[in-house]
Short mmCIF file of C-alpha atoms in Angstrom, two decimals:
data_model
loop_
_atom_site.label_atom_id
_atom_site.label_comp_id
_atom_site.label_asym_id
_atom_site.label_seq_id
_atom_site.Cartn_x
_atom_site.Cartn_y
_atom_site.Cartn_z
CA MET A 1 -4.19 -22.45 59.07
CA ALA A 2 -4.80 -21.87 55.47
CA ASP A 3 -8.15 -22.28 53.83
CA SER A 4 -9.09 -25.33 51.51
CA SER A 5 -8.23 -23.33 48.32
CA CYS A 6 -4.48 -23.07 49.36
CA TYR A 7 -4.45 -27.01 49.76
CA GLY A 8 -5.90 -27.32 46.39
CA LEU A 9 -3.09 -25.51 45.03
CA LEU A 10 -0.63 -27.40 46.83
CA THR A 11 -2.31 -30.74 45.64
CA VAL A 12 -2.10 -29.77 41.90
CA ASN A 13 1.33 -28.71 42.32
CA CYS A 14 2.50 -31.76 43.92
CA VAL A 15 1.07 -34.20 41.51
CA SER A 16 2.20 -32.23 38.59
CA THR A 17 5.35 -34.00 36.82
CA GLU A 18 8.28 -32.72 34.58
CA THR A 19 6.35 -33.50 31.42
CA LEU A 20 2.82 -32.72 32.71
CA SER A 21 1.55 -29.70 34.74
CA PHE A 22 -2.01 -29.43 36.54
CA HIS A 23 -3.43 -26.04 37.46
CA LEU A 24 -6.05 -25.06 39.70
CA SER A 25 -8.35 -23.02 37.14
CA GLY A 26 -10.14 -20.05 38.08
CA PRO A 27 -12.48 -17.52 36.33
CA GLU A 28 -9.48 -15.44 35.23
CA THR A 29 -9.24 -15.14 31.26
CA THR A 30 -6.28 -16.25 29.44
CA LEU A 31 -3.89 -14.27 27.05
CA SER A 32 -3.75 -15.79 23.49
CA PHE A 33 -0.09 -15.74 22.45
CA ASP A 34 -1.14 -15.75 18.76
CA GLN A 35 -1.84 -12.19 19.36
CA ASP A 36 0.34 -9.15 19.94
CA PRO A 37 0.43 -8.24 23.59
CA PRO A 38 -2.03 -5.47 24.66
CA ALA A 39 -0.89 -2.30 25.81
CA PRO A 40 -0.31 -2.07 29.50
CA LYS A 41 -3.61 -1.52 31.46
CA SER A 42 -1.91 0.18 34.54
CA SER A 43 -2.02 4.05 34.49
CA LYS A 44 1.29 3.74 36.16
CA GLN A 45 4.56 3.84 34.05
CA PRO A 46 5.36 0.30 33.43
CA ILE A 47 8.74 -1.58 34.25
CA ILE A 48 10.69 -2.22 31.16
CA ILE A 49 13.22 -4.81 30.96
CA SER A 50 15.60 -4.60 27.90
CA LYS A 51 17.22 -7.64 26.34
CA PRO A 52 19.60 -9.33 28.67
CA TYR A 53 23.25 -9.69 27.59
CA ILE A 54 26.48 -11.40 28.76
CA GLU A 55 29.52 -9.50 29.68
CA HIS A 56 32.95 -11.33 30.37
CA ARG A 57 35.21 -9.36 32.71
CA THR A 58 38.35 -9.82 34.56
CA ASP A 59 36.48 -10.65 37.79
CA GLY A 60 33.78 -13.03 36.21
CA SER A 61 30.96 -13.39 33.86
CA TYR A 62 28.06 -10.91 34.08
CA LEU A 63 24.14 -11.30 33.01
CA ASN A 64 23.15 -7.66 32.56
CA ALA A 65 19.71 -6.00 31.59
CA GLN A 66 18.76 -2.51 31.38
CA VAL A 67 15.62 -1.80 33.70
CA GLU A 68 13.46 1.10 33.48
CA LEU A 69 11.89 1.67 36.92
CA ASN A 70 9.92 4.69 38.01
CA GLY A 71 11.15 6.59 34.96
CA LYS A 72 14.86 5.80 35.96
CA LYS A 73 17.27 3.39 33.90
CA GLN A 74 19.42 1.20 35.71
CA LEU A 75 21.50 -1.61 35.05
CA MET A 76 20.56 -4.89 36.63
CA TRP A 77 23.07 -7.81 36.97
CA LEU A 78 24.10 -11.17 38.39
CA SER A 79 27.77 -12.48 38.08
CA VAL A 80 29.51 -15.74 38.40
CA LYS A 81 32.90 -16.99 38.13
CA LYS A 82 34.14 -17.28 34.35
CA GLU A 83 34.05 -20.98 34.57
CA TYR A 84 30.33 -20.81 35.00
CA GLY A 85 29.46 -17.90 32.29
CA CYS A 86 28.74 -20.57 29.70
CA TYR A 87 25.49 -21.25 31.74
CA LEU A 88 24.04 -17.93 31.90
CA VAL A 89 20.81 -17.38 29.95
CA ASP A 90 20.62 -14.31 27.85
CA ASP A 91 18.01 -15.23 25.19
CA ARG A 92 14.90 -14.62 27.34
CA ALA A 93 14.00 -12.58 30.45
CA ASP A 94 13.14 -15.12 32.93
CA SER A 95 15.47 -14.43 35.62
CA PHE A 96 14.78 -10.51 35.44
CA VAL A 97 11.09 -10.99 35.57
CA ALA A 98 11.19 -12.96 38.44
CA ALA A 99 13.23 -10.49 40.41
CA LEU A 100 11.08 -7.66 39.59
CA LEU A 101 7.75 -9.38 40.07
CA PRO A 102 7.12 -8.41 43.87
CA THR A 103 7.93 -4.77 42.98
CA ALA A 104 5.78 -4.57 39.96
CA LEU A 105 2.83 -6.37 41.93
CA ARG A 106 3.18 -4.01 44.95
CA HIS A 107 3.33 -0.68 42.78
CA ASP A 108 0.82 -1.67 40.25
CA MET A 109 3.31 -1.95 37.34
CA ASP A 110 2.98 -3.89 34.32
CA ILE A 111 6.24 -5.68 32.96
CA ILE A 112 7.18 -5.14 29.45
CA CYS A 113 10.26 -7.56 28.09
CA GLU A 114 12.00 -6.53 24.99
CA ALA A 115 13.22 -10.15 25.15
CA PRO A 116 11.09 -13.40 25.22
CA LEU A 117 9.91 -15.14 28.12
CA THR A 118 9.76 -18.98 28.33
CA ARG A 119 6.18 -19.76 27.15
CA SER A 120 5.23 -22.06 30.12
CA LEU A 121 6.55 -19.28 32.52
CA LEU A 122 4.71 -16.53 30.70
CA TYR A 123 1.48 -18.66 30.83
CA ARG A 124 1.53 -19.40 34.28
CA LEU A 125 2.33 -15.90 35.57
CA ASN A 126 -0.47 -14.34 33.74
CA THR A 127 -3.03 -16.94 34.00
CA TYR A 128 -2.52 -18.31 37.53
CA PHE A 129 0.08 -17.01 39.75
CA ILE A 130 -0.54 -13.04 39.33
CA PRO A 131 -4.26 -13.56 39.71
CA VAL A 132 -3.94 -15.65 42.87
CA LEU A 133 -1.68 -13.16 44.60
CA SER A 134 -3.41 -10.15 43.68
CA ALA A 135 -6.93 -11.59 44.66
CA ASN A 136 -5.52 -12.79 48.06
CA MET A 137 -3.19 -10.03 49.09
CA SER A 138 -4.43 -6.35 49.28
CA ALA A 139 -0.95 -5.13 48.90
CA TYR A 140 -0.68 -6.63 45.60
CA HIS A 141 -2.27 -5.47 42.31
CA HIS A 142 -3.18 -7.62 39.16
CA ILE A 143 -0.46 -6.70 36.76
CA ARG A 144 0.63 -8.38 33.44
CA VAL A 145 3.78 -9.14 32.22
CA HIS A 146 4.02 -8.46 28.41
CA ALA A 147 6.58 -10.44 26.56
CA GLN A 148 6.65 -12.70 23.33
CA PRO A 149 6.73 -16.51 24.27
CA ALA A 150 10.26 -18.57 23.91
CA ASP A 151 9.86 -21.93 22.74
CA SER A 152 13.32 -22.99 22.16
CA ALA A 153 14.56 -25.54 24.60
CA LEU A 154 17.55 -24.83 26.62
CA GLU A 155 20.41 -27.27 26.62
CA CYS A 156 20.98 -28.03 30.35
CA GLU A 157 23.77 -29.84 31.89
CA GLY A 158 21.42 -31.68 34.35
CA ALA A 159 23.08 -30.37 37.54
CA VAL A 160 21.23 -30.50 41.03
CA GLY A 161 21.61 -27.67 43.44
CA THR A 162 20.70 -26.17 46.70
CA GLY A 163 21.31 -22.85 48.46
CA TRP A 164 24.00 -23.12 51.13
CA THR A 165 24.38 -21.24 54.38
CA GLY A 166 25.37 -24.28 56.66
CA GLY A 167 22.28 -23.55 58.80
CA VAL A 168 19.79 -25.72 60.05
CA ASP A 169 17.49 -25.50 57.01
CA SER A 170 20.23 -26.26 54.46
CA MET A 171 21.84 -28.65 56.32
CA PHE A 172 18.64 -30.55 56.79
CA THR A 173 18.12 -30.23 52.95
CA TYR A 174 21.51 -32.08 52.45
CA HIS A 175 20.71 -34.64 55.05
CA GLU A 176 17.49 -35.47 53.54
CA ASN A 177 18.85 -35.51 49.93
CA LEU A 178 21.18 -38.34 50.81
CA GLN A 179 18.15 -40.52 50.56
CA PHE A 180 16.88 -39.36 47.12
CA THR A 181 17.30 -41.22 43.82
CA PRO A 182 20.56 -40.58 42.16
CA GLY A 183 18.92 -38.36 39.42
CA TYR A 184 18.05 -35.91 42.33
CA ARG A 185 21.38 -36.09 44.15
CA LEU A 186 22.92 -32.98 44.87
CA THR A 187 25.84 -31.82 42.74
CA HIS A 188 26.27 -28.06 43.56
CA LEU A 189 25.99 -25.83 46.51
CA LEU A 190 24.94 -22.38 45.64
CA ILE A 191 25.56 -19.20 47.69
CA THR A 192 24.36 -15.88 46.49
CA SER A 193 24.39 -12.17 47.57
CA ASN A 194 20.86 -11.16 46.50
CA GLY A 195 19.94 -9.29 49.41
CA ALA A 196 20.61 -11.27 52.51
CA ILE A 197 24.32 -10.28 53.07
CA GLU A 198 24.29 -6.72 54.28
CA GLY A 199 27.00 -4.10 54.55
CA ASP A 200 29.09 -2.21 52.38
CA LYS A 201 31.35 -5.27 51.48
CA ALA A 202 28.66 -7.86 50.40
CA SER A 203 30.54 -8.89 47.37
CA GLU A 204 33.71 -9.77 49.37
CA THR A 205 31.64 -11.50 52.13
CA LEU A 206 30.22 -13.72 49.38
CA ARG A 207 33.73 -14.43 48.10
CA LYS A 208 34.95 -15.51 51.39
CA MET A 209 31.67 -17.58 52.14
CA VAL A 210 32.33 -19.44 48.64
CA GLU A 211 36.06 -20.19 49.50
CA LYS A 212 35.22 -21.21 53.11
CA THR A 213 32.50 -23.93 51.83
CA GLU A 214 34.78 -25.03 49.19
CA LYS A 215 37.53 -25.83 51.50
CA GLY A 216 35.29 -27.32 54.21
CA PHE A 217 31.94 -28.92 53.83
CA ALA A 218 31.76 -29.14 50.07
CA ALA A 219 35.33 -30.65 49.91
CA GLU A 220 34.41 -33.17 52.41
CA MET A 221 31.23 -34.28 50.63
CA GLY A 222 32.42 -33.96 47.15
CA LEU A 223 29.95 -31.29 46.22
CA LYS A 224 30.88 -28.09 43.80
CA VAL A 225 30.13 -24.51 45.00
CA ILE A 226 29.12 -21.73 42.90
CA GLY A 227 28.74 -18.15 44.07
CA VAL A 228 26.35 -15.64 42.37
CA ASP A 229 26.74 -11.89 43.10
CA THR A 230 24.02 -9.50 42.41
CA ASN A 231 22.91 -5.87 42.61
CA PHE A 232 19.44 -6.74 43.53
CA ARG A 233 19.73 -4.94 46.97
CA GLU A 234 20.56 -1.49 45.40
CA ILE A 235 18.03 -1.71 42.63
CA LEU A 236 14.97 -3.24 44.34
CA ASP A 237 12.97 -1.50 47.13
CA GLU A 238 11.44 -4.70 48.55
CA THR A 239 12.26 -6.04 51.98
CA PHE A 240 14.39 -9.08 51.64
CA PHE A 241 11.67 -11.36 53.46
CA SER A 242 8.91 -10.26 51.21
CA ALA A 243 10.80 -11.23 48.08
CA VAL A 244 13.40 -13.71 49.17
CA ARG A 245 12.02 -16.71 47.26
CA PHE A 246 11.54 -14.57 44.16
CA ARG A 247 15.09 -13.68 44.39
CA HIS A 248 16.21 -17.28 44.56
CA ALA A 249 14.11 -18.07 41.83
CA SER A 250 15.75 -15.27 39.75
CA VAL A 251 19.31 -16.53 40.53
CA ILE A 252 18.43 -20.07 39.61
CA LEU A 253 16.64 -19.00 36.36
CA ALA A 254 19.89 -16.99 35.09
CA LEU A 255 21.42 -20.27 35.45
CA GLN A 256 18.72 -22.78 33.67
CA LYS A 257 21.62 -24.24 31.45
CA LEU A 258 23.08 -25.69 34.56
CA PHE A 259 20.43 -26.50 36.79
CA ARG A 260 17.67 -29.16 36.05
CA ALA A 261 16.51 -29.34 39.60
CA PHE A 262 16.96 -27.00 42.41
CA PHE A 263 16.08 -27.34 46.28
CA ILE A 264 15.26 -24.30 48.15
CA SER A 265 15.26 -25.00 52.14
CA SER A 266 12.17 -23.98 53.67
CA ASN A 267 12.11 -22.17 57.25
CA ALA A 268 8.33 -22.69 57.39
CA ALA A 269 6.17 -25.70 57.69
CA SER A 270 4.04 -26.41 54.72
CA PHE A 271 1.10 -26.86 56.89
CA ASN A 272 1.09 -23.34 57.97
CA ILE A 273 0.34 -21.99 54.45
CA ALA A 274 -0.64 -18.57 54.24
CA LEU A 275 -0.63 -15.58 51.74
CA ASP A 276 1.20 -12.69 53.25
CA SER A 277 2.72 -9.97 51.13
CA ASN A 278 5.09 -9.27 53.80
CA VAL A 279 6.79 -12.98 54.10
CA ASP A 280 7.00 -14.70 50.83
CA TYR A 281 8.07 -17.94 52.40
CA SER A 282 4.50 -18.46 53.62
CA TYR A 283 3.47 -19.33 50.13
CA GLU A 284 6.81 -20.60 48.69
CA PHE A 285 5.35 -23.80 47.30
CA LEU A 286 3.25 -21.60 45.04
CA THR A 287 5.97 -19.33 44.03
CA LEU A 288 8.38 -22.10 43.38
CA ASN A 289 6.12 -24.03 41.24
CA TYR A 290 5.03 -21.12 39.15
CA LEU A 291 8.42 -19.74 38.75
CA SER A 292 9.80 -23.08 37.37
CA THR A 293 10.35 -23.60 33.60
CA ASP A 294 10.25 -26.55 31.30
CA THR A 295 14.19 -26.72 31.95
CA THR A 296 14.57 -26.11 35.68
CA ARG A 297 12.16 -27.22 38.30
CA LEU A 298 12.35 -25.46 41.81
CA TYR A 299 11.30 -27.49 44.88
CA SER A 300 10.78 -26.48 48.42
CA SER A 301 12.66 -28.81 50.64
CA GLY A 302 11.88 -29.44 54.33
CA GLY A 303 8.59 -27.90 54.44
CA ALA A 304 6.99 -31.07 56.17
CA CYS A 305 9.15 -30.80 59.29
CA THR A 306 9.42 -27.99 62.00
CA ARG A 307 12.68 -26.49 63.35
CA ILE A 308 12.69 -28.90 66.07
CA GLN A 309 11.90 -31.94 63.86
CA LYS A 310 14.87 -30.80 61.90
CA LEU A 311 17.22 -30.50 64.67
CA LYS A 312 16.18 -33.97 66.02
CA LYS A 313 17.31 -35.55 62.75
CA LEU A 314 20.56 -33.64 62.62
CA SER A 315 21.29 -34.49 66.40
CA ASP A 316 22.86 -37.85 64.87
CA PHE A 317 24.32 -36.52 61.67
CA GLN A 318 27.95 -36.46 61.64
CA PRO A 319 28.55 -33.67 59.16
CA ALA A 320 26.24 -31.45 61.29
CA HIS A 321 28.21 -31.89 64.47
CA LYS A 322 31.31 -30.33 62.59
CA TYR A 323 29.70 -27.94 60.19
CA LEU A 324 26.41 -26.62 61.41
CA HIS A 325 26.36 -22.91 61.32
CA PRO A 326 23.22 -21.08 62.12
CA CYS A 327 24.66 -17.98 63.15
CA ILE A 328 23.88 -14.69 61.17
CA TYR A 329 27.80 -14.01 61.13
CA ALA A 330 28.69 -15.85 57.96
CA LEU A 331 32.64 -15.40 58.53
CA ARG A 332 32.93 -16.36 61.86
CA ASP A 333 32.36 -19.27 64.39
CA ASN A 334 28.77 -19.33 65.75
CA CYS A 335 28.48 -16.45 67.99
CA GLY A 336 26.10 -18.17 70.51
CA LYS A 337 24.22 -14.93 70.99
CA CYS A 338 22.14 -14.08 67.85
CA GLY A 339 18.63 -15.01 67.39
CA LYS A 340 19.46 -18.12 65.25
CA CYS A 341 22.24 -19.21 67.54
CA LEU A 342 19.97 -18.94 70.71
CA CYS A 343 16.98 -20.85 68.99
CA THR A 344 19.39 -23.49 67.70
CA ILE A 345 21.28 -24.15 71.07
CA THR A 346 18.20 -24.22 73.27
CA GLY A 347 16.46 -26.32 70.71
CA LEU A 348 19.31 -29.17 70.81
CA TYR A 349 19.77 -28.74 74.63
CA SER A 350 15.73 -29.47 74.91
CA LEU A 351 16.37 -32.57 72.84
CA GLY A 352 19.31 -33.56 74.92
CA THR A 353 21.70 -33.66 72.16
CA LEU A 354 23.64 -30.36 72.59
CA GLU A 355 26.57 -32.24 73.58
CA ASN A 356 27.13 -33.58 70.04
CA PHE A 357 27.68 -30.12 68.66
CA SER A 358 30.59 -29.25 70.95
CA LYS A 359 32.72 -28.41 67.67
CA VAL A 360 30.44 -25.94 66.51
CA PHE A 361 29.00 -24.23 69.83
CA ASP A 362 30.94 -23.21 72.99
CA LEU A 363 29.08 -25.41 75.55
CA THR A 364 31.11 -24.02 78.33
CA GLU A 365 29.83 -20.68 77.66
CA PHE A 366 26.24 -22.45 77.55
CA GLU A 367 26.48 -23.91 80.93
CA LYS A 368 27.92 -20.91 82.58
CA ASN A 369 25.22 -18.91 81.40
CA LYS A 370 22.24 -21.54 81.09
CA ASN A 371 19.51 -19.48 82.96
CA GLU A 372 20.04 -16.65 80.65
CA TYR A 373 19.70 -18.83 77.57
CA LEU A 374 16.59 -20.57 78.87
CA SER A 375 15.25 -17.28 79.89
CA ILE A 376 14.76 -16.42 76.19
CA VAL A 377 12.52 -19.62 75.84
CA VAL A 378 10.66 -18.61 78.84
CA LYS A 379 9.99 -15.30 77.47
CA ASN A 380 8.97 -16.76 74.03
CA LYS A 381 7.16 -19.80 75.45
CA LYS A 382 4.05 -18.84 73.51
CA CYS A 383 5.73 -18.06 70.27
CA ASP A 384 4.95 -20.53 67.56
CA ASP A 385 7.23 -19.31 64.72
CA TYR A 386 9.75 -20.73 63.03
CA ARG A 387 12.02 -20.56 66.00
CA CYS A 388 10.04 -23.13 67.74
CA TYR A 389 10.28 -21.69 71.37
CA LYS A 390 6.71 -23.00 72.22
CA ASN A 391 7.70 -26.55 71.28
CA ILE A 392 11.09 -26.07 73.06
CA TYR A 393 9.67 -25.12 76.31
CA ARG A 394 7.37 -28.10 76.09
CA LEU A 395 10.29 -30.33 75.53
CA LEU A 396 12.25 -28.87 78.54
CA LYS A 397 9.15 -29.47 80.66
CA LYS A 398 8.56 -32.93 79.50
CA ARG A 399 12.54 -33.64 80.47
CA ARG A 400 11.64 -32.23 83.96
CA ILE A 401 14.45 -29.56 83.30
CA ASN A 402 14.23 -26.92 86.29
CA LEU A 403 13.25 -23.73 84.78
CA LEU A 404 12.38 -21.78 87.92
CA PRO A 405 15.82 -19.85 87.71
CA ALA A 406 15.08 -19.18 84.01
CA HIS A 407 11.51 -17.93 84.97
CA LEU A 408 13.08 -15.66 87.80
CA THR A 409 15.86 -14.29 85.37
CA ALA A 410 13.14 -13.70 82.80
CA MET A 411 11.05 -11.69 85.41
CA ILE A 412 14.16 -9.56 86.50
CA LYS A 413 14.67 -8.75 82.83
CA ARG A 414 11.18 -7.56 82.38
CA LYS A 415 11.29 -5.35 85.33
CA SER A 416 14.62 -3.73 84.50
#
């Protein structure tokens, strides 16, 4: 449970509008943008981001920036299909600052931008976001971002997007979005390789994921799909889960000319707020608010619900019956064995709705090995993380499912 200050931050974020922002003010001093940026205060060598530029190649359009990190110059890039190249933002460094911020905070390095930064973003980072993170997480330092403010408005097509894997969280975001007003209805699904896709062929996996979604779910629902490749995994040394929301924001800020609003699917209930430098989704409401700009607003979607509550809502949702894909293996059918498949299958079984998902899970395999599946729940019955095994166990007991064989299986596994 978070302390009351987190709820204060959450409150002012939620009551802010697209034209008026509220901030919870603290004792930190502010930087006057009418003055030249001061020299970096850290004794460590700063991160220097050169002016971004767009490069059109045969395989797509690239947004590039030379980045000097630990005395080494490297080219950092994001790429899209040529048809989306016109939406890349190269007149400001917003995208690259968002991606590099966790590294700068952890290693006590100021960031110097040779290109401007959106004025509101620069203000919120230095005045609110960085001070809050550094004051509440010992792993993070109070660094500064140095850049000239950009005041020119970006022309935006006004698209509304969400990240897409087909998993429980992204499917739930789509389900809930159907109830939104037209101005916030989804128009695009975004699939990106910003660290989550592992292996030597991440770019090829991304391409196939985009094609699969275009021919399947997106075609049936009338949505466009955009794939964004990056070399973040090669450049940045942060673990993905400590920086995932920053990297999502980076990709979206690179496409501010396209997106007016973007929903990032939460895998953590917002009432379990914490400031933990190892898992940035624990404070994503803060990250997404402070990394939003005047052009593009980032929203955390689904944080009011646990995974079990999401599965309950998806149980009667026809598209989920056909396309739900929580599996860690993106290019194959649900394996039924990985951690995400296991908690989804047992969660649906605890709700009594697993039979609705016969098109995406092998229910014959489940019935044949039911005790093996349920022994996982028994083993983790006290775990109250995003997998919800604690709630799954309670639901199974409430439905009077015989768990004795599962207990025996779990006991045998512990002894072996």
